[in-house]
XYZ file of C-alpha atoms in Angstrom:
378
model
C 56.130 102.769 135.461
C 54.994 103.351 138.996
C 51.297 103.590 139.806
C 51.367 107.007 141.446
C 48.034 108.567 142.394
C 47.389 111.434 139.942
C 47.005 115.059 140.926
C 43.499 116.439 140.592
C 42.939 120.007 139.483
C 39.202 120.029 140.152
C 37.832 121.191 143.519
C 35.697 118.101 144.144
C 33.730 115.358 142.468
C 30.537 117.058 143.664
C 31.258 120.107 141.541
C 31.761 119.069 137.894
C 33.714 121.612 135.841
C 31.665 124.024 133.778
C 32.206 124.775 130.135
C 33.772 128.067 131.200
C 36.453 126.411 133.352
C 37.016 123.064 131.626
C 39.888 122.889 129.099
C 37.646 120.506 127.148
C 34.596 122.776 126.832
C 31.167 121.274 127.663
C 31.154 118.109 129.712
C 31.394 114.890 127.700
C 28.163 112.964 127.009
C 30.044 110.009 128.494
C 30.639 111.956 131.713
C 28.831 111.618 135.038
C 25.097 110.986 135.228
C 25.047 113.007 138.432
C 27.383 115.097 140.543
C 28.037 112.135 142.832
C 30.109 110.149 140.369
C 27.564 107.308 140.369
C 28.274 106.322 136.778
C 32.007 106.066 137.459
C 31.404 103.910 140.530
C 29.153 101.578 138.527
C 31.772 101.164 135.775
C 34.532 100.527 138.314
C 32.360 97.947 140.037
C 31.754 96.063 136.787
C 35.475 96.213 135.985
C 36.366 94.655 139.338
C 33.787 91.918 138.800
C 34.708 91.119 135.190
C 38.409 91.793 134.606
C 41.271 89.551 135.612
C 43.322 89.796 138.769
C 46.318 90.719 136.614
C 45.149 94.325 136.214
C 47.603 96.794 137.734
C 47.059 100.523 137.243
C 43.329 100.184 137.794
C 43.948 99.028 141.357
C 45.777 102.227 142.336
C 43.897 104.653 140.094
C 40.133 104.248 140.610
C 39.163 106.631 137.820
C 37.219 106.241 134.559
C 38.811 108.470 131.883
C 36.336 109.777 129.319
C 38.265 112.582 127.595
C 41.865 113.666 127.403
C 43.997 116.401 125.886
C 47.710 116.931 126.322
C 48.578 115.998 129.894
C 45.035 116.422 131.240
C 42.473 113.633 131.646
C 38.812 114.132 132.499
C 37.116 111.379 134.466
C 33.499 110.228 134.384
C 33.196 111.651 137.900
C 33.766 115.187 136.595
C 37.253 115.564 138.041
C 40.298 116.556 135.982
C 43.667 114.904 136.479
C 47.262 115.461 135.420
C 48.424 112.294 133.666
C 51.889 111.332 134.894
C 51.707 107.856 133.321
C 51.675 108.920 129.644
C 50.572 105.442 128.612
C 53.729 103.918 130.141
C 55.805 106.011 127.745
C 53.497 105.669 124.754
C 52.208 109.259 124.591
C 55.246 111.157 123.329
C 53.048 114.169 122.485
C 50.426 113.680 125.165
C 46.787 112.777 124.611
C 45.094 113.605 121.294
C 47.783 115.890 119.902
C 46.477 117.758 116.813
C 49.141 116.368 114.445
C 48.290 112.825 115.538
C 44.544 113.337 115.174
C 45.043 114.935 111.754
C 47.092 111.944 110.562
C 44.491 109.460 111.798
C 41.595 111.405 110.265
C 43.420 111.580 106.905
C 43.562 107.789 106.731
C 39.920 107.439 107.759
C 38.695 110.131 105.371
C 40.584 108.507 102.479
C 38.780 105.205 103.159
C 42.185 103.524 103.150
C 42.270 99.888 104.273
C 42.882 99.641 107.997
C 44.003 96.013 107.989
C 46.563 94.894 105.412
C 48.704 92.165 107.067
C 52.189 92.892 105.644
C 51.178 94.338 102.278
C 52.858 97.536 101.099
C 50.826 100.734 101.489
C 51.593 104.448 101.160
C 50.975 104.804 104.905
C 53.506 102.089 105.763
C 56.037 103.543 103.321
C 55.688 106.961 104.961
C 56.136 105.508 108.447
C 59.195 103.469 107.478
C 60.778 106.514 105.833
C 60.113 108.655 108.907
C 61.568 105.981 111.196
C 64.698 105.427 109.097
C 65.354 109.191 109.156
C 65.844 108.934 112.928
C 68.222 105.937 113.015
C 71.976 106.000 113.594
C 73.373 106.745 110.103
C 75.312 103.557 109.388
C 72.403 101.417 110.569
C 69.914 103.357 108.431
C 72.002 102.928 105.266
C 71.467 99.169 105.140
C 68.646 98.621 107.618
C 65.767 96.194 107.351
C 62.559 96.462 109.330
C 60.369 93.639 110.610
C 56.888 94.661 111.709
C 55.726 92.473 114.569
C 52.627 91.955 116.630
C 51.612 95.288 118.155
C 53.338 94.903 121.547
C 56.963 95.564 122.419
C 57.355 92.095 123.909
C 56.670 90.512 120.508
C 59.378 92.689 118.969
C 61.804 91.425 121.622
C 60.795 87.867 120.721
C 61.447 88.644 117.054
C 64.891 90.051 117.860
C 65.842 86.947 119.837
C 64.603 84.632 117.083
C 66.463 86.621 114.437
C 69.883 86.568 116.102
C 69.543 82.868 116.954
C 68.681 82.094 113.351
C 71.440 84.326 111.966
C 74.201 83.013 114.238
C 73.123 79.403 114.621
C 73.640 79.809 118.350
C 71.146 79.718 121.174
C 72.291 81.461 124.369
C 71.676 85.049 125.355
C 73.522 87.643 127.434
C 71.126 89.793 129.494
C 71.469 92.010 132.535
C 70.439 92.223 136.155
C 67.560 94.669 136.514
C 66.491 94.319 132.897
C 62.857 94.216 131.794
C 61.848 93.173 128.274
C 58.192 92.141 128.282
C 55.671 89.530 129.343
C 56.018 86.706 126.807
C 58.199 83.669 127.402
C 61.456 84.696 125.723
C 61.175 88.274 126.957
C 60.491 87.093 130.494
C 63.443 84.735 130.308
C 65.664 87.734 129.592
C 64.102 89.819 132.371
C 66.091 90.181 135.572
C 63.293 90.615 138.120
C 62.605 87.238 139.737
C 59.132 88.337 140.865
C 58.171 89.336 137.317
C 59.386 85.970 136.012
C 57.448 84.025 138.654
C 54.737 82.939 136.214
C 57.207 81.666 133.633
C 58.152 78.417 135.331
C 61.698 77.130 135.617
C 63.220 76.750 132.175
C 59.877 76.809 130.340
C 59.560 78.510 126.984
C 62.563 80.820 127.227
C 63.990 79.479 123.954
C 67.587 79.208 125.196
C 69.897 79.708 128.132
C 70.339 83.210 129.562
C 73.598 84.326 131.158
C 72.902 87.182 133.573
C 75.496 89.967 133.620
C 75.826 92.810 136.179
C 74.286 96.093 135.033
C 76.215 99.186 136.186
C 74.384 100.857 139.050
C 76.214 103.725 140.745
C 74.241 103.495 144.000
C 73.759 99.724 144.282
C 76.964 98.496 142.690
C 77.162 94.680 142.590
C 80.908 94.945 143.241
C 80.550 97.359 146.137
C 82.669 100.121 144.619
C 80.124 102.196 142.647
C 80.561 104.705 139.858
C 82.677 104.167 136.785
C 84.948 101.776 138.671
C 82.001 99.437 139.164
C 81.056 99.732 135.500
C 84.600 98.840 134.444
C 84.537 95.758 136.668
C 81.291 94.731 134.988
C 82.946 94.957 131.589
C 85.891 92.927 132.883
C 83.487 90.273 134.146
C 81.738 90.054 130.745
C 85.082 89.822 128.925
C 86.236 87.067 131.259
C 83.119 84.985 130.649
C 83.462 85.315 126.888
C 87.217 84.757 126.687
C 87.882 82.143 129.370
C 87.555 78.657 127.821
C 86.799 77.361 131.304
C 84.263 80.103 132.064
C 81.335 77.813 131.294
C 79.594 80.170 128.833
C 79.233 79.183 125.198
C 79.392 81.996 122.676
C 75.828 83.367 122.721
C 73.502 84.372 119.921
C 73.214 87.943 121.166
C 73.392 90.498 123.965
C 70.161 92.262 124.965
C 70.454 95.561 126.837
C 68.444 98.631 127.837
C 70.467 101.845 127.648
C 68.337 103.134 130.513
C 66.636 100.495 132.609
C 63.027 101.502 133.196
C 61.390 98.916 135.426
C 64.816 98.316 136.982
C 64.634 101.740 138.649
C 65.334 104.310 135.886
C 69.033 103.471 135.829
C 71.108 104.954 132.975
C 74.142 103.053 131.760
C 77.388 105.063 131.453
C 78.179 105.851 127.818
C 81.689 104.426 128.136
C 80.316 101.161 129.525
C 77.952 100.814 126.574
C 80.808 101.468 124.152
C 82.783 98.724 125.899
C 79.879 96.283 125.485
C 79.749 97.191 121.802
C 83.472 96.562 121.423
C 83.239 93.206 123.202
C 80.258 91.989 121.209
C 81.806 93.099 117.906
C 85.088 91.373 118.756
C 83.317 88.092 119.487
C 80.784 88.250 116.662
C 77.798 88.655 118.993
C 74.889 90.787 117.725
C 74.064 93.658 120.085
C 70.313 94.141 120.594
C 69.270 97.463 122.124
C 65.781 97.549 123.628
C 64.495 101.090 122.964
C 60.833 100.339 123.700
C 60.678 102.701 126.691
C 63.614 104.992 125.930
C 63.032 105.972 122.308
C 61.514 109.034 120.618
C 63.261 111.761 122.578
C 62.587 110.646 126.144
C 66.243 110.693 127.259
C 67.346 113.920 125.552
C 68.397 112.319 122.265
C 66.060 110.705 119.762
C 67.219 107.227 120.794
C 68.927 106.598 124.099
C 71.774 104.815 122.324
C 72.625 108.089 120.546
C 74.227 109.434 123.743
C 77.072 106.931 123.441
C 77.441 106.904 119.667
C 76.997 103.124 119.708
C 75.302 101.650 116.657
C 73.562 98.388 117.547
C 72.964 95.442 115.260
C 69.278 95.268 116.216
C 66.973 97.926 117.700
C 63.647 97.018 119.294
C 61.056 99.799 119.027
C 57.465 100.148 120.198
C 55.387 102.365 122.540
C 55.857 105.964 121.323
C 56.641 104.972 117.707
C 52.923 104.250 117.213
C 51.899 107.773 118.144
C 49.695 106.413 121.001
C 48.413 103.391 119.037
C 49.765 99.791 119.122
C 52.854 99.281 116.949
C 56.103 97.351 117.346
C 59.038 96.541 115.090
C 62.677 95.588 114.990
C 65.216 97.396 112.829
C 68.446 95.542 112.076
C 71.525 95.276 109.870
C 70.813 93.973 106.384
C 73.241 91.051 106.654
C 71.144 89.648 109.521
C 68.084 89.398 107.288
C 68.001 85.611 107.085
C 64.268 85.163 107.690
C 62.353 82.758 105.499
C 58.840 83.905 104.497
C 56.521 83.742 107.490
C 59.325 83.058 109.973
C 57.919 85.767 112.216
C 54.397 86.941 111.526
C 51.376 88.475 113.201
C 47.850 89.276 112.104
C 48.005 92.882 113.296
C 51.466 93.798 112.038
C 49.992 96.183 109.457
C 48.200 98.645 111.746
C 47.631 101.569 109.355
C 46.255 104.025 111.898
C 49.240 103.432 114.172
C 51.666 103.888 111.295
C 50.033 107.179 110.301
C 50.017 108.421 113.904
C 53.573 107.167 114.375
C 54.962 108.895 111.285
C 53.355 112.173 112.369
C 54.784 111.802 115.874
C 58.310 110.919 114.737
C 58.462 113.887 112.390
C 56.965 116.317 114.901
C 59.464 115.308 117.587
C 62.339 115.815 115.151
C 61.127 119.063 113.598
C 60.254 120.665 116.930
C 63.505 119.621 118.614
C 61.667 117.921 121.463
C 64.596 115.643 122.333
C 66.748 118.716 122.987
C 63.893 120.159 125.035
C 63.835 116.996 127.147
C 67.609 117.287 127.646
C 67.179 120.886 128.809
C 64.365 120.097 131.241
C 65.938 116.888 132.543
């Protein structure tokens, strides 16, 4: 996601919105202590003094959000902003959507346990059912789900561990331009050299990564562009896998984004993705599709992979599936379920509020046809 300065809809910080003009009603008690935005400046100053140098959005967006609804955020300085970040793709329904708040309040009002590790609960059962209703049909029929730590990068790590365990192989096929997270294995699969700078050469990646060319119509690695460039990419992959002198051992899996996000919002041609599916199936290589940024209607279908009709062996999901709260999981074919107990665990893999918010979000997106709406709007 790019850190673009938001658009303000308020006339100035010196004139806080009144209850008559604010979409939120009366100003928040956490809002400005004066019309000069002094409270916001004090909070920003303490953030700069206390938080790490790794912070990103805060450098470009010097605001202190105190309330939010839909696509509008109110800052402690009294200004109102249009939120074009959407939590880096997490807010499928915007801020504080009524169906999400209702689901969260229902869990709280019922005094349900909020922390359950991986125990079964009605809330988890409802979320899993709602998620499976959205999956490609043949995957859903025999799918298994592994709840992970609450970040997408941990789900990527789980996917890599699973296919290595299931195949007994170690290598990975990944793509130029790809981005898969900030932990060691995910970084090892990421194509951006600058992003991987903190990883260290060969450290912690968990296996060798063979980098393949991702089809890019405008910056084609073969210099021809369009579908011709995509076909050459497929030919290159086939050659590496089928040439005994190609220097690439049969890998444990192929990891791909259907639309590269951090790589520049680059969609893969449907035919190219079908060719990757055919190649991986022919060579017994599990296909892992990273849907962390592309899922839940963002591309005009519920999952980006639905455009091509490809059914992956493993899907990585996070961000919007938690309904704005932290949640991550992998969904995979039943015959890959070779985990031993505790083989991939995490203290916060049973986030009940996120599961309730996520189930409400998944069902609302489906019932309201929001993926089709996204396709119409572009």
